[in-house]
mmCIF file of the C-alpha atoms, coordinates in Angstrom:
data_MODEL
# 
_entry.id   MODEL 
# 
loop_
_atom_site.group_PDB 
_atom_site.id 
_atom_site.type_symbol 
_atom_site.label_atom_id 
_atom_site.label_alt_id 
_atom_site.label_comp_id 
_atom_site.label_asym_id 
_atom_site.label_entity_id 
_atom_site.label_seq_id 
_atom_site.pdbx_PDB_ins_code 
_atom_site.Cartn_x 
_atom_site.Cartn_y 
_atom_site.Cartn_z 
_atom_site.occupancy 
_atom_site.B_iso_or_equiv 
_atom_site.pdbx_formal_charge 
_atom_site.auth_seq_id 
_atom_site.auth_comp_id 
_atom_site.auth_asym_id 
_atom_site.auth_atom_id 
_atom_site.pdbx_PDB_model_num 
ATOM 1  C CA . UNK A 1 1  ? 124.899 115.319 80.546 1.00 0.00 ? 1  UNK A CA 1 
ATOM 2  C CA . UNK A 1 2  ? 128.113 117.194 80.825 1.00 0.00 ? 2  UNK A CA 1 
ATOM 3  C CA . UNK A 1 3  ? 131.119 117.405 78.526 1.00 0.00 ? 3  UNK A CA 1 
ATOM 4  C CA . UNK A 1 4  ? 132.837 114.562 80.392 1.00 0.00 ? 4  UNK A CA 1 
ATOM 5  C CA . UNK A 1 5  ? 132.829 110.926 79.384 1.00 0.00 ? 5  UNK A CA 1 
ATOM 6  C CA . UNK A 1 6  ? 129.632 109.089 80.327 1.00 0.00 ? 6  UNK A CA 1 
ATOM 7  C CA . UNK A 1 7  ? 131.370 107.038 83.006 1.00 0.00 ? 7  UNK A CA 1 
ATOM 8  C CA . UNK A 1 8  ? 132.593 110.263 84.626 1.00 0.00 ? 8  UNK A CA 1 
ATOM 9  C CA . UNK A 1 9  ? 129.134 111.851 84.453 1.00 0.00 ? 9  UNK A CA 1 
ATOM 10 C CA . UNK A 1 10 ? 127.744 108.740 86.147 1.00 0.00 ? 10 UNK A CA 1 
ATOM 11 C CA . UNK A 1 11 ? 130.322 108.909 88.952 1.00 0.00 ? 11 UNK A CA 1 
ATOM 12 C CA . UNK A 1 12 ? 131.978 105.628 87.978 1.00 0.00 ? 12 UNK A CA 1 
ATOM 13 C CA . UNK A 1 13 ? 135.719 105.075 88.501 1.00 0.00 ? 13 UNK A CA 1 
ATOM 14 C CA . UNK A 1 14 ? 136.493 104.254 84.846 1.00 0.00 ? 14 UNK A CA 1 
ATOM 15 C CA . UNK A 1 15 ? 135.086 103.225 81.481 1.00 0.00 ? 15 UNK A CA 1 
ATOM 16 C CA . UNK A 1 16 ? 135.697 99.548  82.141 1.00 0.00 ? 16 UNK A CA 1 
ATOM 17 C CA . UNK A 1 17 ? 133.176 99.648  85.004 1.00 0.00 ? 17 UNK A CA 1 
ATOM 18 C CA . UNK A 1 18 ? 130.585 101.273 82.716 1.00 0.00 ? 18 UNK A CA 1 
ATOM 19 C CA . UNK A 1 19 ? 131.201 98.646  80.033 1.00 0.00 ? 19 UNK A CA 1 
ATOM 20 C CA . UNK A 1 20 ? 130.720 95.872  82.603 1.00 0.00 ? 20 UNK A CA 1 
ATOM 21 C CA . UNK A 1 21 ? 127.546 97.544  83.898 1.00 0.00 ? 21 UNK A CA 1 
ATOM 22 C CA . UNK A 1 22 ? 126.227 97.669  80.340 1.00 0.00 ? 22 UNK A CA 1 
ATOM 23 C CA . UNK A 1 23 ? 127.146 94.036  79.697 1.00 0.00 ? 23 UNK A CA 1 
ATOM 24 C CA . UNK A 1 24 ? 125.496 92.881  82.932 1.00 0.00 ? 24 UNK A CA 1 
ATOM 25 C CA . UNK A 1 25 ? 122.289 94.895  82.574 1.00 0.00 ? 25 UNK A CA 1 
ATOM 26 C CA . UNK A 1 26 ? 121.854 95.476  78.839 1.00 0.00 ? 26 UNK A CA 1 
ATOM 27 C CA . UNK A 1 27 ? 123.754 92.641  77.135 1.00 0.00 ? 27 UNK A CA 1 
ATOM 28 C CA . UNK A 1 28 ? 121.993 92.937  73.769 1.00 0.00 ? 28 UNK A CA 1 
ATOM 29 C CA . UNK A 1 29 ? 122.725 96.651  73.559 1.00 0.00 ? 29 UNK A CA 1 
ATOM 30 C CA . UNK A 1 30 ? 126.284 96.208  74.842 1.00 0.00 ? 30 UNK A CA 1 
ATOM 31 C CA . UNK A 1 31 ? 126.962 93.594  72.164 1.00 0.00 ? 31 UNK A CA 1 
ATOM 32 C CA . UNK A 1 32 ? 126.103 96.162  69.491 1.00 0.00 ? 32 UNK A CA 1 
ATOM 33 C CA . UNK A 1 33 ? 129.052 98.236  70.697 1.00 0.00 ? 33 UNK A CA 1 
ATOM 34 C CA . UNK A 1 34 ? 131.402 95.527  69.443 1.00 0.00 ? 34 UNK A CA 1 
ATOM 35 C CA . UNK A 1 35 ? 134.026 98.026  68.242 1.00 0.00 ? 35 UNK A CA 1 
ATOM 36 C CA . UNK A 1 36 ? 134.305 99.683  71.661 1.00 0.00 ? 36 UNK A CA 1 
ATOM 37 C CA . UNK A 1 37 ? 132.935 103.063 70.593 1.00 0.00 ? 37 UNK A CA 1 
ATOM 38 C CA . UNK A 1 38 ? 132.767 105.620 73.384 1.00 0.00 ? 38 UNK A CA 1 
ATOM 39 C CA . UNK A 1 39 ? 129.429 105.113 75.087 1.00 0.00 ? 39 UNK A CA 1 
ATOM 40 C CA . UNK A 1 40 ? 127.947 108.603 74.606 1.00 0.00 ? 40 UNK A CA 1 
ATOM 41 C CA . UNK A 1 41 ? 128.810 108.517 70.913 1.00 0.00 ? 41 UNK A CA 1 
ATOM 42 C CA . UNK A 1 42 ? 127.483 104.967 70.654 1.00 0.00 ? 42 UNK A CA 1 
ATOM 43 C CA . UNK A 1 43 ? 124.117 105.900 72.210 1.00 0.00 ? 43 UNK A CA 1 
ATOM 44 C CA . UNK A 1 44 ? 123.858 108.981 70.025 1.00 0.00 ? 44 UNK A CA 1 
ATOM 45 C CA . UNK A 1 45 ? 124.563 106.934 66.903 1.00 0.00 ? 45 UNK A CA 1 
ATOM 46 C CA . UNK A 1 46 ? 121.997 104.311 67.936 1.00 0.00 ? 46 UNK A CA 1 
ATOM 47 C CA . UNK A 1 47 ? 119.322 106.976 68.466 1.00 0.00 ? 47 UNK A CA 1 
ATOM 48 C CA . UNK A 1 48 ? 120.115 108.613 65.138 1.00 0.00 ? 48 UNK A CA 1 
ATOM 49 C CA . UNK A 1 49 ? 119.956 105.296 63.298 1.00 0.00 ? 49 UNK A CA 1 
ATOM 50 C CA . UNK A 1 50 ? 116.638 104.461 64.959 1.00 0.00 ? 50 UNK A CA 1 
ATOM 51 C CA . UNK A 1 51 ? 115.215 107.830 63.890 1.00 0.00 ? 51 UNK A CA 1 
ATOM 52 C CA . UNK A 1 52 ? 116.751 107.391 60.435 1.00 0.00 ? 52 UNK A CA 1 
ATOM 53 C CA . UNK A 1 53 ? 118.759 110.590 60.849 1.00 0.00 ? 53 UNK A CA 1 
ATOM 54 C CA . UNK A 1 54 ? 122.142 110.556 59.176 1.00 0.00 ? 54 UNK A CA 1 
ATOM 55 C CA . UNK A 1 55 ? 124.476 112.769 61.192 1.00 0.00 ? 55 UNK A CA 1 
ATOM 56 C CA . UNK A 1 56 ? 127.739 110.892 60.873 1.00 0.00 ? 56 UNK A CA 1 
ATOM 57 C CA . UNK A 1 57 ? 130.173 112.141 58.267 1.00 0.00 ? 57 UNK A CA 1 
ATOM 58 C CA . UNK A 1 58 ? 130.558 108.674 56.796 1.00 0.00 ? 58 UNK A CA 1 
ATOM 59 C CA . UNK A 1 59 ? 128.274 105.629 56.654 1.00 0.00 ? 59 UNK A CA 1 
ATOM 60 C CA . UNK A 1 60 ? 131.232 103.510 57.746 1.00 0.00 ? 60 UNK A CA 1 
ATOM 61 C CA . UNK A 1 61 ? 133.030 104.386 61.002 1.00 0.00 ? 61 UNK A CA 1 
ATOM 62 C CA . UNK A 1 62 ? 136.351 103.097 59.698 1.00 0.00 ? 62 UNK A CA 1 
ATOM 63 C CA . UNK A 1 63 ? 136.272 105.595 56.836 1.00 0.00 ? 63 UNK A CA 1 
ATOM 64 C CA . UNK A 1 64 ? 135.142 108.576 58.909 1.00 0.00 ? 64 UNK A CA 1 
ATOM 65 C CA . UNK A 1 65 ? 137.443 111.537 59.531 1.00 0.00 ? 65 UNK A CA 1 
ATOM 66 C CA . UNK A 1 66 ? 136.160 111.666 63.141 1.00 0.00 ? 66 UNK A CA 1 
ATOM 67 C CA . UNK A 1 67 ? 137.070 108.042 63.885 1.00 0.00 ? 67 UNK A CA 1 
ATOM 68 C CA . UNK A 1 68 ? 139.622 109.026 66.540 1.00 0.00 ? 68 UNK A CA 1 
ATOM 69 C CA . UNK A 1 69 ? 137.012 111.118 68.380 1.00 0.00 ? 69 UNK A CA 1 
ATOM 70 C CA . UNK A 1 70 ? 134.658 108.162 68.696 1.00 0.00 ? 70 UNK A CA 1 
ATOM 71 C CA . UNK A 1 71 ? 137.120 105.348 69.285 1.00 0.00 ? 71 UNK A CA 1 
ATOM 72 C CA . UNK A 1 72 ? 140.237 106.918 70.838 1.00 0.00 ? 72 UNK A CA 1 
ATOM 73 C CA . UNK A 1 73 ? 141.260 105.724 74.300 1.00 0.00 ? 73 UNK A CA 1 
ATOM 74 C CA . UNK A 1 74 ? 139.630 107.804 77.002 1.00 0.00 ? 74 UNK A CA 1 
ATOM 75 C CA . UNK A 1 75 ? 141.732 109.892 79.307 1.00 0.00 ? 75 UNK A CA 1 
ATOM 76 C CA . UNK A 1 76 ? 141.066 109.671 83.015 1.00 0.00 ? 76 UNK A CA 1 
# 
């Protein structure tokens, strides 16, 4: 993975295409991203939760000081 957004690293034209790909192929997982978190951050958070590793600064995304980094609109 690079420092780009996941959709860019995958060679997709935009995030909307990645979200549709996720919905079509992994609907259960895609439904968990119901707050539209950036996909790399979402996957990282899912892996951390599964491993019971607390790396986020807050247990609630809405209260976290990094909220804008995870949920801000992506630049193209």
